[in-house]
XYZ file of C-alpha atoms in Angstrom:
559
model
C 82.530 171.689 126.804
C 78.898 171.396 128.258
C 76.713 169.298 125.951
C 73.360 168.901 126.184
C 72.967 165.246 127.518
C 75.149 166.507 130.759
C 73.098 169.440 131.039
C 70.172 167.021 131.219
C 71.603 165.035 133.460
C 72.824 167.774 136.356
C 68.468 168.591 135.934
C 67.720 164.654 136.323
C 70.078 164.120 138.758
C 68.444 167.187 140.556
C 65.161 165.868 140.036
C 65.862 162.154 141.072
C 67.247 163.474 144.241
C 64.213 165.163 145.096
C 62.552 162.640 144.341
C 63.827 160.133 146.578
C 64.730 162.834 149.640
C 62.055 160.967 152.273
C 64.027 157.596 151.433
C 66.997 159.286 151.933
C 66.543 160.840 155.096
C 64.956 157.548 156.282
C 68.198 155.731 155.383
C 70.118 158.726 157.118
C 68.399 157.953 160.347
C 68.675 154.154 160.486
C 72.247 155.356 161.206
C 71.854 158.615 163.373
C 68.165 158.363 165.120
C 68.349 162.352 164.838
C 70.614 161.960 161.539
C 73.853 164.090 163.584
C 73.767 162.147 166.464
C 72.237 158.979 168.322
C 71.943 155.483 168.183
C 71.094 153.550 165.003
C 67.392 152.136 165.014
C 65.812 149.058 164.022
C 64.272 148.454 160.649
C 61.163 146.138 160.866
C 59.604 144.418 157.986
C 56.692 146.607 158.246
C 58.954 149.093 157.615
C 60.265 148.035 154.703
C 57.397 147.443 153.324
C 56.486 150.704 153.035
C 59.531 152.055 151.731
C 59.716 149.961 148.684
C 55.812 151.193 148.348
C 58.142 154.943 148.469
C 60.634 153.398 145.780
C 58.217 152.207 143.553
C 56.278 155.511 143.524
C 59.337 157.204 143.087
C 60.489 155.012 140.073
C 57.161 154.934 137.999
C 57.123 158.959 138.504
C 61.009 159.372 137.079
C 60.141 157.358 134.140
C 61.486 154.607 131.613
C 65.126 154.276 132.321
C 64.166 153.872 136.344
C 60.880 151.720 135.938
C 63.705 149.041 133.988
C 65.906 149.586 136.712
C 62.949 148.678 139.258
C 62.443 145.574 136.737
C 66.505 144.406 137.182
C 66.273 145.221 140.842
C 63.365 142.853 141.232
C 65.116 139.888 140.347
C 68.409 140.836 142.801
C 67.508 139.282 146.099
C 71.290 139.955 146.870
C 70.587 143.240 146.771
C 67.357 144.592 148.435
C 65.366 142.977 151.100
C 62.233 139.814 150.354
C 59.809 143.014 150.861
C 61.166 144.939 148.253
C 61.345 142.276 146.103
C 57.806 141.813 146.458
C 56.865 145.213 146.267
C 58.950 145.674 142.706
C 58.252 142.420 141.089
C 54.633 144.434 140.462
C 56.182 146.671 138.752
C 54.604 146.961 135.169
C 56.520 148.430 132.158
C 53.359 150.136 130.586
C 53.203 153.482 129.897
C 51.299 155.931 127.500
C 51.676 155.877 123.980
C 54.013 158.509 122.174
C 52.381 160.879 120.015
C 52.242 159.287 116.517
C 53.787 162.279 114.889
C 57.006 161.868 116.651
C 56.625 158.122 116.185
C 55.998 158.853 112.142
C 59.320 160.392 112.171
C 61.415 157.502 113.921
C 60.174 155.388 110.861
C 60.520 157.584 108.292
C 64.280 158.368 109.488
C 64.855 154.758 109.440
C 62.893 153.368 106.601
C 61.722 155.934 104.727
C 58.058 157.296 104.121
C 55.502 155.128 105.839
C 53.085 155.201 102.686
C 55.486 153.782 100.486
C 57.240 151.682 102.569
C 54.096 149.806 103.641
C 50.895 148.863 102.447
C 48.720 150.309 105.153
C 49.725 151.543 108.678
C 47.406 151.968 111.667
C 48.194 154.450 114.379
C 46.899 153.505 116.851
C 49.904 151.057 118.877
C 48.560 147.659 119.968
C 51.078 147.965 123.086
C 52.867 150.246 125.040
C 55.839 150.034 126.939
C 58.690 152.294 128.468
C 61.024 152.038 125.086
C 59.259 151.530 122.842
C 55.486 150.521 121.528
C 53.995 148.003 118.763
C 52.076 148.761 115.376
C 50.143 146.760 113.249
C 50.496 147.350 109.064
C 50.266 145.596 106.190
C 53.604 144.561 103.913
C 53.727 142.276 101.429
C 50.028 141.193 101.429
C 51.096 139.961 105.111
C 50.043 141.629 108.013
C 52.694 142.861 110.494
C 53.970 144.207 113.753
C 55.668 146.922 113.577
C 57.976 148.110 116.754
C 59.119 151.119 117.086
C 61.530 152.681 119.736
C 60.077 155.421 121.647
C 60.969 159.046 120.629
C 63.576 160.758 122.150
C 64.739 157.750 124.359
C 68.225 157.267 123.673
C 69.063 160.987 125.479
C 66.726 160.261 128.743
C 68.361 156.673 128.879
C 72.169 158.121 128.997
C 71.433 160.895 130.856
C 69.646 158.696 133.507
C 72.671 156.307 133.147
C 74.658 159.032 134.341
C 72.636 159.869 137.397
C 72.662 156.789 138.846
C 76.622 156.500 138.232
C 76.861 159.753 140.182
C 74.546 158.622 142.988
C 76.634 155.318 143.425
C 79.001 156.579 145.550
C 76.487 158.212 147.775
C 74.277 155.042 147.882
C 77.161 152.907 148.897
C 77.270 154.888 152.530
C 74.286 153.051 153.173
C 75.043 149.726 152.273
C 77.657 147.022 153.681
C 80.956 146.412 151.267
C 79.614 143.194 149.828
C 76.363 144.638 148.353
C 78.183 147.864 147.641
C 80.034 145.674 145.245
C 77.495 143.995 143.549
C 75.294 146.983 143.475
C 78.492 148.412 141.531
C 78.164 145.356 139.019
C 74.141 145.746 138.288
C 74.896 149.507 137.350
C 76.889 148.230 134.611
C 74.839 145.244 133.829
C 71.943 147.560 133.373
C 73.713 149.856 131.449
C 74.583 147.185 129.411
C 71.119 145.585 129.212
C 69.220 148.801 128.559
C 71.321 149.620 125.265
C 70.902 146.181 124.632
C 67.011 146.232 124.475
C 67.163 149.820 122.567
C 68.631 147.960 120.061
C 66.350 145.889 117.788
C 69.049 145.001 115.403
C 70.087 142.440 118.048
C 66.921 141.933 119.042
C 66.161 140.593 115.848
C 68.994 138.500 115.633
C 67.936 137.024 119.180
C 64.548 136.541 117.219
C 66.501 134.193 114.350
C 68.673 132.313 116.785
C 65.994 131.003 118.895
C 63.544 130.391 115.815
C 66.443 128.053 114.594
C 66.672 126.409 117.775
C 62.820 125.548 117.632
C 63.165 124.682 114.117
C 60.713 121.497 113.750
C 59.035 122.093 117.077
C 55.466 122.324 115.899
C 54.475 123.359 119.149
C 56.147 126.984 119.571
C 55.331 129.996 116.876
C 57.837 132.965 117.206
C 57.287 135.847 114.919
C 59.669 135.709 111.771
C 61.472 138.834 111.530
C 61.169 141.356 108.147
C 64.599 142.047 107.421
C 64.607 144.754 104.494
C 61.548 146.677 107.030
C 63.633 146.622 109.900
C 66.945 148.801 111.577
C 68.485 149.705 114.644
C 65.091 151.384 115.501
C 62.037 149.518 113.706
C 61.619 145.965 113.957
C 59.098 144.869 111.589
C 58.014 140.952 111.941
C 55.417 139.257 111.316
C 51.882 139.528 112.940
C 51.075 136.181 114.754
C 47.421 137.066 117.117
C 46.181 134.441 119.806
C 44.944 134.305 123.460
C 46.659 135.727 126.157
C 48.062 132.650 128.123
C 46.281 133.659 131.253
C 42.735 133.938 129.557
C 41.675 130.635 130.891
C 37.782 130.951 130.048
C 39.296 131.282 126.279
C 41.382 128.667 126.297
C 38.943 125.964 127.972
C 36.328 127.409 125.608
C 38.553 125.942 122.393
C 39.143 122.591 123.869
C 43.408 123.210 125.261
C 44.426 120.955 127.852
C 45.826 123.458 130.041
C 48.266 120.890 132.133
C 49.536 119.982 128.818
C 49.753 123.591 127.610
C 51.808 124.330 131.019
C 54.023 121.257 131.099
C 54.824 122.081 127.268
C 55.653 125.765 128.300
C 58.180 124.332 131.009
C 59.951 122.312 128.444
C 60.419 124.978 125.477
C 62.526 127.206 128.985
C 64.183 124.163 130.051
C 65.228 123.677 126.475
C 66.192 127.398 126.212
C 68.262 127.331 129.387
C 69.996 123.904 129.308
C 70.427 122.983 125.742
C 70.232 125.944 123.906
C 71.826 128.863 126.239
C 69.632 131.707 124.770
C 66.689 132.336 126.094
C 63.575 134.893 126.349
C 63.952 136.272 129.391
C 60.418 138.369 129.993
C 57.653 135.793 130.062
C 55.029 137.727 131.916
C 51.493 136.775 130.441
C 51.542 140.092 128.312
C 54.149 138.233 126.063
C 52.895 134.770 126.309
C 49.886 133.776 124.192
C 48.261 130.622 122.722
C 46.728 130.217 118.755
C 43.857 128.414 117.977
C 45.957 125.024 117.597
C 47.093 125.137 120.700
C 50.881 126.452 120.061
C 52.748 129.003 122.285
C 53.267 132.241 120.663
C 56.339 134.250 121.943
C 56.270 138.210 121.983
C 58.744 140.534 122.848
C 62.514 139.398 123.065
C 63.989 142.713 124.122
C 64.592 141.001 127.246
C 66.844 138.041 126.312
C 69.552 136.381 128.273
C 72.941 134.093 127.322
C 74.168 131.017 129.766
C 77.387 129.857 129.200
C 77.865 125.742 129.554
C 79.733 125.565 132.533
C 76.528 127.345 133.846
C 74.263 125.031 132.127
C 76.223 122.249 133.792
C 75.785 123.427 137.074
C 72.226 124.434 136.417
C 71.908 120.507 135.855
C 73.582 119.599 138.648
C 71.204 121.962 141.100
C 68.376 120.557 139.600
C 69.327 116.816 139.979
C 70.443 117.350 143.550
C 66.874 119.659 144.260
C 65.042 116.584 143.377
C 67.436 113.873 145.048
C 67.011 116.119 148.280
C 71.084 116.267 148.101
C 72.188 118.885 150.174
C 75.760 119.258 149.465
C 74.662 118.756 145.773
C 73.186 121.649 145.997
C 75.732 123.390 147.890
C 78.393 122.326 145.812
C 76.589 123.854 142.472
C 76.264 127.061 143.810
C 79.862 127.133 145.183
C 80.844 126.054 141.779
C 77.868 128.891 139.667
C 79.360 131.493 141.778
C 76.477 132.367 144.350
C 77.595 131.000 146.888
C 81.058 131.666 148.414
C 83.426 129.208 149.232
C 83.972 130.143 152.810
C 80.402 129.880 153.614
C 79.554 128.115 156.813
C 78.328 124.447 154.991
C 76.704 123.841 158.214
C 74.355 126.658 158.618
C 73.619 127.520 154.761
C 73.374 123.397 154.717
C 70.576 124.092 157.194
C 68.852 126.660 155.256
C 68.393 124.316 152.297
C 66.682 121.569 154.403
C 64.723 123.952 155.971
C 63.462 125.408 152.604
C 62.768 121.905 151.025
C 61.166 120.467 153.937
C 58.953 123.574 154.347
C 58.368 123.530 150.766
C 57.659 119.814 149.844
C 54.436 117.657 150.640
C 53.909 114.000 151.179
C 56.252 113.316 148.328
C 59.239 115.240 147.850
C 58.189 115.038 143.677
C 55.772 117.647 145.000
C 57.131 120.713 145.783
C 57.283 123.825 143.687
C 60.863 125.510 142.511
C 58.843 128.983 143.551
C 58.763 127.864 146.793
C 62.301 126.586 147.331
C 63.670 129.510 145.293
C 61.677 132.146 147.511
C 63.025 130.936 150.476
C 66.684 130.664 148.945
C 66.000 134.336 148.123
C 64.899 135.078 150.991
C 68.400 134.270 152.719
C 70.321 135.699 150.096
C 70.369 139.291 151.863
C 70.961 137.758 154.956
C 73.822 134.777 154.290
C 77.327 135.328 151.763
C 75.126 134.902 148.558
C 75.818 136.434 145.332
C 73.837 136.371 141.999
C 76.230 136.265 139.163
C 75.136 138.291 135.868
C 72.420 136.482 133.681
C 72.138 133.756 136.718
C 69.401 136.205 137.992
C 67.848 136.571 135.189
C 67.276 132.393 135.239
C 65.823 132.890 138.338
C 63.363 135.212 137.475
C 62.458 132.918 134.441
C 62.063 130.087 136.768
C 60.086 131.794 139.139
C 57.568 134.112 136.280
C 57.326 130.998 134.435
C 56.089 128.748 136.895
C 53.743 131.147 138.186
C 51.983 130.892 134.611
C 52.099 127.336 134.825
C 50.315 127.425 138.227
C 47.695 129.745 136.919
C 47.450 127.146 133.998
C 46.936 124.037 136.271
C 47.277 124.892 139.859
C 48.318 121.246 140.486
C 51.537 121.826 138.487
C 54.475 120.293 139.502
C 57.504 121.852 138.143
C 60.271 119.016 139.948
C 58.240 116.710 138.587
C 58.525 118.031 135.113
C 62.332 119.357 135.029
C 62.802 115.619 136.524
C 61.241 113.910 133.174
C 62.838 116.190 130.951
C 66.656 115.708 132.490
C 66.042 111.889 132.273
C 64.793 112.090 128.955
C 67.576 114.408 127.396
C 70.516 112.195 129.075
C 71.293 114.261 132.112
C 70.229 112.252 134.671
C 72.751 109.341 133.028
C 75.846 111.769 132.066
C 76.024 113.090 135.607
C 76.380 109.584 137.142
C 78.864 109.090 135.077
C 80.530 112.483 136.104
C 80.459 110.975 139.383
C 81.736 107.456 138.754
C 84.334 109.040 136.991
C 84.944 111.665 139.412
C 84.950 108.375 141.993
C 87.848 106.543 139.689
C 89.954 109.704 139.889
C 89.494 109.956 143.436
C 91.045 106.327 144.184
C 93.144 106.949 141.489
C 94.708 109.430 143.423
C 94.015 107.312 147.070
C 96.527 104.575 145.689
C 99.168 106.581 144.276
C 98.999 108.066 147.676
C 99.715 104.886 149.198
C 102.873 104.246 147.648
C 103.974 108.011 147.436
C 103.219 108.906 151.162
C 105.248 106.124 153.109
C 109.052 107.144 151.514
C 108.363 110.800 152.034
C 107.140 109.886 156.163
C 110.536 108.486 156.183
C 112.360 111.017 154.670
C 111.053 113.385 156.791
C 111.837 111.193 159.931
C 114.848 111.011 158.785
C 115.289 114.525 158.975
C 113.976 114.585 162.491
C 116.492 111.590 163.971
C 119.382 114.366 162.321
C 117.762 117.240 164.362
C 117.756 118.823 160.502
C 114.020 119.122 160.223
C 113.079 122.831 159.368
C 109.329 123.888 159.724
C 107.969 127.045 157.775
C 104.706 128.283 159.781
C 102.478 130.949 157.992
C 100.418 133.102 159.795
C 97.053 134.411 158.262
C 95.824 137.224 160.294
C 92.788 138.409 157.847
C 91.773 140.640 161.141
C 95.297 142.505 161.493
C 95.615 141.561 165.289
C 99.451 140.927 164.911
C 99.324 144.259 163.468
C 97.358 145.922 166.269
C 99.578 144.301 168.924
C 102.319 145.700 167.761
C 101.078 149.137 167.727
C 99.886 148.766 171.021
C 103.320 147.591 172.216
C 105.494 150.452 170.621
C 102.763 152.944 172.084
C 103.788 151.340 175.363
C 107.491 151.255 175.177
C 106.888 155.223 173.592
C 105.063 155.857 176.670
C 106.468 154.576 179.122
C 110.005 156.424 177.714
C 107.959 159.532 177.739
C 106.898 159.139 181.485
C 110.353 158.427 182.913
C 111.674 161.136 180.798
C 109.222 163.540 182.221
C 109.907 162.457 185.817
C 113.844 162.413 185.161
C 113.641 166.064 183.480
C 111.204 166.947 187.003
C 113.317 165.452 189.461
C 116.670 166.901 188.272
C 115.471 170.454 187.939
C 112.590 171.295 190.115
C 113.634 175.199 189.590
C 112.201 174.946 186.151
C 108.789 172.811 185.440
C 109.191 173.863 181.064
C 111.489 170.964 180.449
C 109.312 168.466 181.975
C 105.763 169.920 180.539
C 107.304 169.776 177.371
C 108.573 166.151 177.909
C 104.741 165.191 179.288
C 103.018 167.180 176.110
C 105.056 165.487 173.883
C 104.129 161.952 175.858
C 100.098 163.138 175.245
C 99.491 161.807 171.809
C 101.272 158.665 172.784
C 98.500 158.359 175.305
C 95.326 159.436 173.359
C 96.505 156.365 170.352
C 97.236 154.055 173.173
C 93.693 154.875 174.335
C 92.059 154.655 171.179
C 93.858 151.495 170.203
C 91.584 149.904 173.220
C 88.091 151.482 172.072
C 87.792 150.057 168.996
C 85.300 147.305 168.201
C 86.556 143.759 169.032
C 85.118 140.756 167.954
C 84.322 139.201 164.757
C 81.407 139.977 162.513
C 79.153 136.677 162.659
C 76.508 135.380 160.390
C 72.385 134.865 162.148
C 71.689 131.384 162.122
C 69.187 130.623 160.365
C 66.191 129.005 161.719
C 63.036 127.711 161.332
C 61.526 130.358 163.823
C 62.756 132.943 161.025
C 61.229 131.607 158.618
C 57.833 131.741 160.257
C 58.845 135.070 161.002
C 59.725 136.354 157.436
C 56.000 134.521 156.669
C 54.262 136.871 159.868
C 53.335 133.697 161.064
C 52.875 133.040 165.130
């Protein structure tokens, strides 16, 4: 039976195909200059650029559900190219308001009448955004925020969630295998993520976690949730105003030390990240802003993210070998987080990391920015076997938003420099030497019962050898099938060269009659034509660019 949300979504899915028709052609012919046949073409950054300019048109015109997507895409450097990145990480989730009569009714559905269930209401929403928008009432003598999810959003979302499930497949033709598959995962992630932030009954439960993880922290004001005022739908909390945190005539004006304010922001994420494993994950000014004391209000944890500990670990360990300039530290932890795959060339991403710090740091290595470092990381990421596992991205994002608010803060900001004082003074610095001592122990551990293992084996074995009763077992990995293809070609020889005597037997023996012998030479044909095609096919392996420094003055348009 036809329901109405697949109805909806055969019209979206019509509509978001129109929509993005010029990108599609333009893909089309970076394979087939005149889309049925030619060469493929180049694609120059310039290029690029202009197509994400395309994409981002064509996601703020589809609405909600795709201007989110645009949000997830922009932290997936594994998945689009540094000038789409760019391009998307603009993107702003601010729409119109709903009208407040459809708005009444999501409350009244969920609470009840608005005039008895509050004190006072206004109507007019203090923010916007794509699912949902923010109130201000009275309740309780206490004045409140009320949000409210958008009308009419749930059907848009799922019907959009099916269009881009259906266009999947047809994306994928454009794409190489590796992204295909992790373009395959952020469907689901988003999925996931965008039910997730329609839901405010978990958003509110985000709210009380993190609250109790700050609990003494006189420094950090999150809004305290209003249980019996609040559902799946309405989250009513409480009502905390301040500056924004970019508003820097404001905040010089009442007397906040704005390096202070900025180092203090870095430690509440560190703390999120490391210690705590829940964080806010949308940190944009918009939801950042500072009271009249000087404390960091929070706003807005729709956007929230979980890190597991083995993450946190590593997370550790990337930061302690970023600011010991350790390069197979760092490799290592991302081998180990999952970004990095374990068959990477060491050499050339190895290269790639010194590159980034040295073209990130100054006179001091304690003086270069994460941003920087991070940007060029992402900036290889499309290029080299990288891979952002779920939630990872959204740390890197965090990183990368948060420090840019720091730098607006105090442009001197020095983020190593910070994350450095902060591992030291939690214990990190201390409990990964002693992972390594340790790790050191178990490694001669293992040299010296090696010592007195290895020598009776080598003798057993030569043993073997003086009896002429050594047996070797040798196994072959042939990831590129060219055993396989050998052998084809070899049977199509033997097959063809059968068919060619045969044909010349049948002709010599019975000149009177040519049928036997066409017959023998048509069924000898096909033999020829896979023979033939065995030998046109691409040899060669697929290599990785290097990765130099003239690149990355190229990726900058520098000379």
């Amino acid at each position: 039976m036809v329901t109405l949300v697949n109805l909806r979504s055969y019209w979206r899915f019509l509509v978001v195909v129109y929509q993005f028709f010029p990108l599609i052609v333009a893909y089309a012919r970076d394979r087939r200059t005149y889309l049925l046949f030619g060469g493929s073409r180049t694609v120059t950054a310039e290029m690029q650029s202009e197509r994400a300019e395309i994409l981002l048109d064509s996601l703020l015109t589809l609405g909600p559900t795709f201007i989110k997507l645009g949000q997830l895409l922009s932290t997936r450097p594994d998945i689009l190219p540094p000038q789409y990145i760019d391009v998307l990480s603009s993107l702003q989730d601010d729409v119109p308001p709903a009208p407040w009569e459809e708005t009444k009714q999501v409350i009244e559905e969920e609470l009840g009448p608005v005039d008895e269930v509050f004190e006072s209401f206004d109507n007019d929403p203090i923010s916007g955004a794509s699912l949902g928008q923010v109130y201000t009432a009275q309740y309780d003598g206490d004045d409140v925020a009320v949000k409210v999810r958008r009308p009419g959003i749930e059907s848009l979302v799922e019907a959009d969630l099916r269009v881009i499930r259906w266009s999947l497949p047809f994306i994928m033709r454009f794409i190489g295998q590796g992204r295909a598959f992790s373009l395959e995962n952020l469907a689901d992630e988003f999925a996931k993520t965008i039910r997730q932030e329609m839901d405010y009954s978990r958003e509110r439960r985000i709210l009380e976690q993190i609250q109790s993880n700050f609990n003494g922290n006189g420094t950090i004001r999150i809004p305290k949730p209003v249980e019996e005022r609040s559902g799946p739908r309405v989250l009513t909390m409480e009502y905390l105003p301040g500056t924004k945190i970019n508003d820097l005539e404001t905040i010089d004006m009442e007397g906040i030390d704005r390096t202070e304010l900025a180092t203090r922001l870095q430690r509440i994420y560190l703390q999120m990240i490391i210690d705590d494993g829940v964080f806010h994950a949308d940190p944009h000014p918009g939801n950042l802003a500072v009271d009249e004391e000087g404390r960091i209000i929070f706003y807005d944890f729709g956007m929230s993210g979980r890190v597991d500990p083995f993450i946190q670990d590593k997370i550790v360990d990337f930061y302690v070998a970023v600011a010991n300039q350790d390069i197979d530290g760092i490799l290592d932890a991302l081998v180990e987080m999952g970004t990095l795959s374990p068959e990477a060339d060491r050499r050339v991403m190895g290269d790639v990391m010194e590159l980034a710090i040295a073209d990130a740091r100054g006179e001091d290595i304690e003086q270069y920015r994460v941003q920087q470092i991070i940007e060029q990381v992402e900036s290889t990421i499309y290029e080299f076997p990288l891979r952002l596992p779920r939630n990872l991205a959204l740390v890197l994002r965090v990183a990368t938003v948060v420090e840019g608010v720091c730098v607006t803060l105090d442009q001197e900001f020095d983020f190593i420099s910070v994350a450095t004082d902060y591992l030291r003074e939690e214990g990190y610095y201390e409990e990964t030497a002693k992972e390594i001592v340790a790790d050191t122990g178990r490694q001669m551990q293992r040299t010296t019962e090696a010592m007195f293992t290895v020598p009776p084996k080598l003798d057993r074995v030569l043993d073997s050898v003086e009896r002429e009763n050594l047996t070797v077992n040798v196994r072959l990995e042939d990831k590129n099938n060219v055993l396989d293809k050998l052998a084809r070609r070899i049977v199509y020889g033997l097959l063809l060269a059968v068919g060619v005597l045969s044909t010349a037997i049948l002709y010599a023996f019975d000149q009177t009659s040519v049928v036997p012998a066409a017959v023998a030479a048509a069924l000898t044909l096909p033999i020829i034509i896979q023979l033939y095609r065995s030998f046109r096919k691409k040899r060669g392996l697929k290599t990785t660019p290097q990765f130099t420094r003239q690149n990355m003055r190229q990726q900058r348009g520098e000379d």
